[in-house]
Tab-separated table of C-alpha atoms in Angstrom:
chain	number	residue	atom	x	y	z
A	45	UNK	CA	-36.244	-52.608	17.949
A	46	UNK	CA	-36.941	-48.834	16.387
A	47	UNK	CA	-36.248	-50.296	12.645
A	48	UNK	CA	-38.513	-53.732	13.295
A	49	UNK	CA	-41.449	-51.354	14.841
A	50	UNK	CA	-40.877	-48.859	11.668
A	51	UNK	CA	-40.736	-52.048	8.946
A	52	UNK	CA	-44.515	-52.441	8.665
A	53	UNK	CA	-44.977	-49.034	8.495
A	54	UNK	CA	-42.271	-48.771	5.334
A	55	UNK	CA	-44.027	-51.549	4.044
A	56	UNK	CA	-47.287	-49.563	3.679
A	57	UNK	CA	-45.630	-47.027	2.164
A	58	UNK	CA	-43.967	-49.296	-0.276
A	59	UNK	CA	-47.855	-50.503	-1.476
A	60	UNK	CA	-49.015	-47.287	-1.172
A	61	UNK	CA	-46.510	-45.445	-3.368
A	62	UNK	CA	-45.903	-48.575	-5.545
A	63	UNK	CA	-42.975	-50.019	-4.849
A	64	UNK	CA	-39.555	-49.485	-3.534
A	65	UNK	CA	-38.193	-47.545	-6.251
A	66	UNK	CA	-40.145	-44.916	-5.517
A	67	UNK	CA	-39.297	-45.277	-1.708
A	68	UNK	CA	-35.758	-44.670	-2.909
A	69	UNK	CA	-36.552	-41.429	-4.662
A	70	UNK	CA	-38.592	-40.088	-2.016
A	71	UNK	CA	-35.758	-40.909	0.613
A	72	UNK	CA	-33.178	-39.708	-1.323
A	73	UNK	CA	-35.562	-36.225	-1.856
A	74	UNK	CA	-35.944	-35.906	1.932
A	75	UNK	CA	-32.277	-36.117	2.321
A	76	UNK	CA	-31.728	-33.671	-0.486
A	77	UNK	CA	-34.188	-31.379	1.271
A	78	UNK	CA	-32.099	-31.792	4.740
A	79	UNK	CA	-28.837	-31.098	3.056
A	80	UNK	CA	-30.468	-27.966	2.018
A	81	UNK	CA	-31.989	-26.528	4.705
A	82	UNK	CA	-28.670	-27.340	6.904
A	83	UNK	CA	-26.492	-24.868	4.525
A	84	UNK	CA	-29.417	-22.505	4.177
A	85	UNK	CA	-28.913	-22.678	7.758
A	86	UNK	CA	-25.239	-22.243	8.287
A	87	UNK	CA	-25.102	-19.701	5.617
A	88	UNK	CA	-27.788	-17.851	7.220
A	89	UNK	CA	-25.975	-17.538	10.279
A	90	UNK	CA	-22.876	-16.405	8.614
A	91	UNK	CA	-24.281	-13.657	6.818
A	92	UNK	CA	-26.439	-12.481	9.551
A	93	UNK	CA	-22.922	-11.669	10.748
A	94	UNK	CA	-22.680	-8.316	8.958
A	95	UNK	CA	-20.255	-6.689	11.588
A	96	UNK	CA	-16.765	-5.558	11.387
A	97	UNK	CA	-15.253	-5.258	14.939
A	98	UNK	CA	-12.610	-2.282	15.033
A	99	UNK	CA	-10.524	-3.300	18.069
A	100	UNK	CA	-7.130	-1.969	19.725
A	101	UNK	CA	-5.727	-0.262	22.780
A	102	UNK	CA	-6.058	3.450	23.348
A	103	UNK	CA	-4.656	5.726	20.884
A	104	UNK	CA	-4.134	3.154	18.477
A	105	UNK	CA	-6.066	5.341	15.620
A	106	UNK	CA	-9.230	3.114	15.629
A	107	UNK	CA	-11.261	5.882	15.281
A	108	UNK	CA	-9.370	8.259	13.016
A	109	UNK	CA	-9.401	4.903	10.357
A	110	UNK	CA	-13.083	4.481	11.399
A	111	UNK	CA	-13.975	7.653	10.313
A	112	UNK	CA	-11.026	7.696	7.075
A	113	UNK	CA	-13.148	4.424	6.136
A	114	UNK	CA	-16.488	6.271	5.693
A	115	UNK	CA	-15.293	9.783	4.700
A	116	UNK	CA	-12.331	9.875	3.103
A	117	UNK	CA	-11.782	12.826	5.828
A	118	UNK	CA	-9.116	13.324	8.762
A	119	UNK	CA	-10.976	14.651	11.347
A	120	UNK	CA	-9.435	15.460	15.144
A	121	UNK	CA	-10.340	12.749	17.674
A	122	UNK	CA	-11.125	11.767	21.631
A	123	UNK	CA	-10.703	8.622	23.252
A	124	UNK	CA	-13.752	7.221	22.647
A	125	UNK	CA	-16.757	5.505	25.809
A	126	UNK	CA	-18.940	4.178	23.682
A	127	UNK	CA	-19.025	2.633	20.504
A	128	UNK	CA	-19.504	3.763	16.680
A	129	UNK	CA	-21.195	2.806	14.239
A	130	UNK	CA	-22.052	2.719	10.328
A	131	UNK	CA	-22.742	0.991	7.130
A	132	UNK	CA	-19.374	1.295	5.145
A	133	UNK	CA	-20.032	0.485	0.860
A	134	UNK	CA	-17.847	-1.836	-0.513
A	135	UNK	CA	-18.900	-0.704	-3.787
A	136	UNK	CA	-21.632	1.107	-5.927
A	137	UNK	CA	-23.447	-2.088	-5.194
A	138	UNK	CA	-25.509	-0.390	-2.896
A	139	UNK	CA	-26.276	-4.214	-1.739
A	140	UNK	CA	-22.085	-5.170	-0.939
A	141	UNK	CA	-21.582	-3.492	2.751
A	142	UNK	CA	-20.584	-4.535	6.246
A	143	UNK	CA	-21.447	-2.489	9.347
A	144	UNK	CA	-18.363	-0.931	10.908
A	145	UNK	CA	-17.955	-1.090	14.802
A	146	UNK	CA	-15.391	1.126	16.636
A	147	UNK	CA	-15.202	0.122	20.019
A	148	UNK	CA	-13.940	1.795	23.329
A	149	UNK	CA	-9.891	0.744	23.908
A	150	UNK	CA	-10.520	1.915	27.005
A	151	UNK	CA	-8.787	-1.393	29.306
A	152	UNK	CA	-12.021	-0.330	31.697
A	153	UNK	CA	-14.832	-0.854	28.935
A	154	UNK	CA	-13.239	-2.741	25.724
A	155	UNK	CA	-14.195	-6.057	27.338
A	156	UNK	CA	-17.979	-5.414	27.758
A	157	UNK	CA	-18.183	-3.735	24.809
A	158	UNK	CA	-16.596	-6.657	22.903
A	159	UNK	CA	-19.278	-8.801	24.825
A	160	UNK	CA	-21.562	-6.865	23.759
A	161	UNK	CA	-20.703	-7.366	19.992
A	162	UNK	CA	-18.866	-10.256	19.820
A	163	UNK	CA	-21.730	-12.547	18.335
A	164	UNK	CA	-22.081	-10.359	15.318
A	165	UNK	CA	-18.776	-10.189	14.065
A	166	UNK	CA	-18.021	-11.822	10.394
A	167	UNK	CA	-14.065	-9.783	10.707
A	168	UNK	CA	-12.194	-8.123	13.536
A	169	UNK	CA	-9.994	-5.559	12.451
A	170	UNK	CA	-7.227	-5.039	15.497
A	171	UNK	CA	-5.694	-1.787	15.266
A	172	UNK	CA	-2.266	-1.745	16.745
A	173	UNK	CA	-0.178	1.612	17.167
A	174	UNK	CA	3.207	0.837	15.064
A	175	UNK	CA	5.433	3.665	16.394
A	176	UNK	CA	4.618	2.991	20.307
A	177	UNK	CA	4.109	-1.213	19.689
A	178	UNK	CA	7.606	-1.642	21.421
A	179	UNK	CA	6.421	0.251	24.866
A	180	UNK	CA	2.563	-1.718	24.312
A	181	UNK	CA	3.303	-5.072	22.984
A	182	UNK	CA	2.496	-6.787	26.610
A	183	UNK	CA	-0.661	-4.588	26.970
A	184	UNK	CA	-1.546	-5.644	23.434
A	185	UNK	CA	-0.560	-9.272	23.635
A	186	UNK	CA	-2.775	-9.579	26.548
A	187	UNK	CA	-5.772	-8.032	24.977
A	188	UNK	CA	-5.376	-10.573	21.855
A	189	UNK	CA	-5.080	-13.059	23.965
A	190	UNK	CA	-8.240	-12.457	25.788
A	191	UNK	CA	-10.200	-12.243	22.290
A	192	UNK	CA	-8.513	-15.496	20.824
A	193	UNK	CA	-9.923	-17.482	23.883
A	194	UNK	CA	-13.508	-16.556	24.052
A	195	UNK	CA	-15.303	-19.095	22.880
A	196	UNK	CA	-17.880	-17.047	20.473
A	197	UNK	CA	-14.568	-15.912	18.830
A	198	UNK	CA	-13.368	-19.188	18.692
A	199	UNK	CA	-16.837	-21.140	17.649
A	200	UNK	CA	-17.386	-18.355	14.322
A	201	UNK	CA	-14.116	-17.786	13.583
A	202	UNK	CA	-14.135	-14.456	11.829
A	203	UNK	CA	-11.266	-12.989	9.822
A	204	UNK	CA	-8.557	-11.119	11.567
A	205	UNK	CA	-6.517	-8.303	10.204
A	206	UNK	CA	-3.949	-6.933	12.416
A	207	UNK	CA	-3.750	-3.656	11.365
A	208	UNK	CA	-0.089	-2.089	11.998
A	209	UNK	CA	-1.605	1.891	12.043
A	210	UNK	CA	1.008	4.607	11.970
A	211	UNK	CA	3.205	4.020	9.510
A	212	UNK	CA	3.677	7.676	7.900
A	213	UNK	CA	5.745	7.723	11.281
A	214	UNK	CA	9.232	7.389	10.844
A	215	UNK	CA	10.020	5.198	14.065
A	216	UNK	CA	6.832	2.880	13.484
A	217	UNK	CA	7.344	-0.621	13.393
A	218	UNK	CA	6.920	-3.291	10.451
A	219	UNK	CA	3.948	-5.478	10.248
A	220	UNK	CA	6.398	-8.230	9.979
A	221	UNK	CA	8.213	-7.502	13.490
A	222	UNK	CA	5.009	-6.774	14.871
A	223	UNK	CA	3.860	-10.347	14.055
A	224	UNK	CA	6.940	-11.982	15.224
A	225	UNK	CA	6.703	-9.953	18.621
A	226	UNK	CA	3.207	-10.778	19.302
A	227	UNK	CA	3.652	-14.268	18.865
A	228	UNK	CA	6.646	-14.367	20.962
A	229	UNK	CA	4.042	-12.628	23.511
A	230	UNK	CA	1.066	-14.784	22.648
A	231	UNK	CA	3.281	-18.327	23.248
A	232	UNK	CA	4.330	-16.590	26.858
A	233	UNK	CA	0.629	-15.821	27.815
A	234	UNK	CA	-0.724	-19.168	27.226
A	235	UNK	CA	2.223	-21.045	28.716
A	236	UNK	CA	1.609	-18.628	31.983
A	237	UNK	CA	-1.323	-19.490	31.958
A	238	UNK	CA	-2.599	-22.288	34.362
A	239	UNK	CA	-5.888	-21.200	35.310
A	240	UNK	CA	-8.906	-22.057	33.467
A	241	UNK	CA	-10.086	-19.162	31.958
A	242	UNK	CA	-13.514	-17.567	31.291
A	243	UNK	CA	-15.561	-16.399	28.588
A	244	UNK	CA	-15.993	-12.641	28.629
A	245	UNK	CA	-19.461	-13.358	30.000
A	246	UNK	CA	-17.748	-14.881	32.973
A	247	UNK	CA	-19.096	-18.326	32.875
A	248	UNK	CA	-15.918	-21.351	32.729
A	249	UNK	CA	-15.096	-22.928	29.448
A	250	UNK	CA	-14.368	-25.830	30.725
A	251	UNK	CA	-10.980	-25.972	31.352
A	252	UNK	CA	-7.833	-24.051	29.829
A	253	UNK	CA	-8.543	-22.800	26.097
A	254	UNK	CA	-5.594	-24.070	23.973
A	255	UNK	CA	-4.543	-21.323	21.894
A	256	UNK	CA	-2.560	-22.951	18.776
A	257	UNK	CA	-0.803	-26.686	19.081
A	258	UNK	CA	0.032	-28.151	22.357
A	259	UNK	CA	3.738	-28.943	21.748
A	260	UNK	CA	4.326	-26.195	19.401
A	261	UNK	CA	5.579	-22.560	19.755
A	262	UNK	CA	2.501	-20.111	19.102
A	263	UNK	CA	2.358	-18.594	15.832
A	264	UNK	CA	-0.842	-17.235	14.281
A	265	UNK	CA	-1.280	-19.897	11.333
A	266	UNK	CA	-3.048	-22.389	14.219
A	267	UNK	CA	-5.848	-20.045	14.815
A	268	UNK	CA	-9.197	-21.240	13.405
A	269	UNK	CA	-9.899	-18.123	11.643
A	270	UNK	CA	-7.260	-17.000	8.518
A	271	UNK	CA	-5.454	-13.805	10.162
A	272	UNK	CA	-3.833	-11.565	8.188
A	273	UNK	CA	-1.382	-8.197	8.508
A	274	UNK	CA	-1.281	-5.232	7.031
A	275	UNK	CA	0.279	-2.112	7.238
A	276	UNK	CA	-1.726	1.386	7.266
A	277	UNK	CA	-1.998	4.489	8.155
A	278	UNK	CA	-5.367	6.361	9.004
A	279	UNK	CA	-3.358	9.771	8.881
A	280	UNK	CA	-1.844	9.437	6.158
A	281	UNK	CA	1.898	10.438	4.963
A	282	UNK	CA	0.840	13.987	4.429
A	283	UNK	CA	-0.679	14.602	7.573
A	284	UNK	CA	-4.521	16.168	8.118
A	285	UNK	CA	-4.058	17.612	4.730
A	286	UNK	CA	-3.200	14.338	2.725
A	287	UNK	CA	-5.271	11.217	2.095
A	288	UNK	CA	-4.604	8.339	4.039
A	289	UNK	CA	-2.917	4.935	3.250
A	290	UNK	CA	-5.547	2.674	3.758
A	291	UNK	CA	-5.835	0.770	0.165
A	292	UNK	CA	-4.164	-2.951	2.046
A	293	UNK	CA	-6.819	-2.514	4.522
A	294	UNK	CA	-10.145	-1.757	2.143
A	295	UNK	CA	-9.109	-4.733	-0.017
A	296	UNK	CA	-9.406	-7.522	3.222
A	297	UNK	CA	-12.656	-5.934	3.714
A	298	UNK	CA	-13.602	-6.107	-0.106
A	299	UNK	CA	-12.097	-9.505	0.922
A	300	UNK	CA	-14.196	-10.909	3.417
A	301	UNK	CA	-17.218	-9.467	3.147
């Protein structure tokens, strides 16, 4: 009924513009034009995600890298309230940069704060603590867990580095155990699972958030975003003194800026 009320209306237009050749082009322009605007669109909102979420229990090192990251520096840290921030260079492109986020790991205030930031995020960098990952990896499972759910995190998708921090430590573990025991941990927590969970707003997502393949053991390959680890070390091998191994994790954010 909509195309047989539009017909006499095209048919104008045909006379008008002289013919339907020229209908063609100017269809096939309009569509052009709508193509356009839709990845102007989604590319917009991809770049206007300029932040890079620094995220991790207590003690982890997140702010110790945070502060590596812009200065080069060791400098003596606190367990941080509130969040950090800062335009970290890429490169003397003054124009290449990301805005680096440190937030709380404080089990009290790193949800809120995550809320807070979540939207913005085009990479989350989660910090883990090599040396004591063996006495955490529940406590860190479960806060993965909670950020791999949320359904901002799931709809944009931004890269994930786990970053396996203290490795000038003898007793630290590798970023390859580290993967295999969160996993192990991750495929537990969703199996235990059986209550719908919630965004970190608090409103229902509509039933249980499937993290990876139904059927399958977890491992992080399912995840809609590409996740990565690396091993670092804000301190450095040296100590306060030395520089600090970070050169793995400054190439993923060369990477996915």
């Amino acid at each position: 009924a909509m195309a047989g009320g539009l017909e006499p209306h095209l048919a104008a237009l045909r006379r008008e513009l002289g013919g339907p050749a020229v209908l063609s082009v100017l269809v096939a322009l309009i569509a052009v034009a709508i193509t356009f605007l839709l990845w102007r669109f989604v590319q917009g909102r991809k770049s206007s995600r300029k932040a890079v979420l620094l995220l991790g229990l207590c003690d982890a090192g997140k702010t110790l890298l945070f502060a590596r990251l812009l200065s080069g520096r060791y400098r003596d840290t606190q367990t941080s309230i509130t969040d950090s921030s800062a335009v970290y260079r890429l490169s003397q492109d003054k124009s290449t940069n990301v805005t680096l986020i440190d937030l709380p790991g404080h089990e009290s205030l790193r949800l809120q704060f995550l809320e807070r930031f979540k939207a913005a995020a085009r990479a989350i960098v989660f910090v883990v603590d090599s040396v004591a990952f063996q006495r955490e990896v529940k406590d860190v499972a479960e806060f993965l867990y909670q950020v791999l759910v949320d359904s901002t995190v799931l709809r944009n998708a931004p890269a994930l580095l786990i970053a396996c921090n203290k490795q000038d430590v003898t007793m630290a573990k590798s970023a390859k155990l580290i993967q295999q025991q969160l996993e192990k941990e991750l495929n537990t927590l969703r199996v235990t699972r059986s209550a719908a969970p919630t965004s970190l707003d608090g409103s229902a997502t509509g039933g249980p958030a499937q993290l990876g393949k139904k059927g399958k053991d977890f491992d992080f390959s399912q995840l809609p975003m590409k996740v990565e680890f690396v091993e670092c070390s804000a301190r450095g091998s040296k100590g306060e003194e030395g520089e600090a191994d970070l050169e793995a994790l400054q190439k993923w954010l060369v990477k996915v800026a």
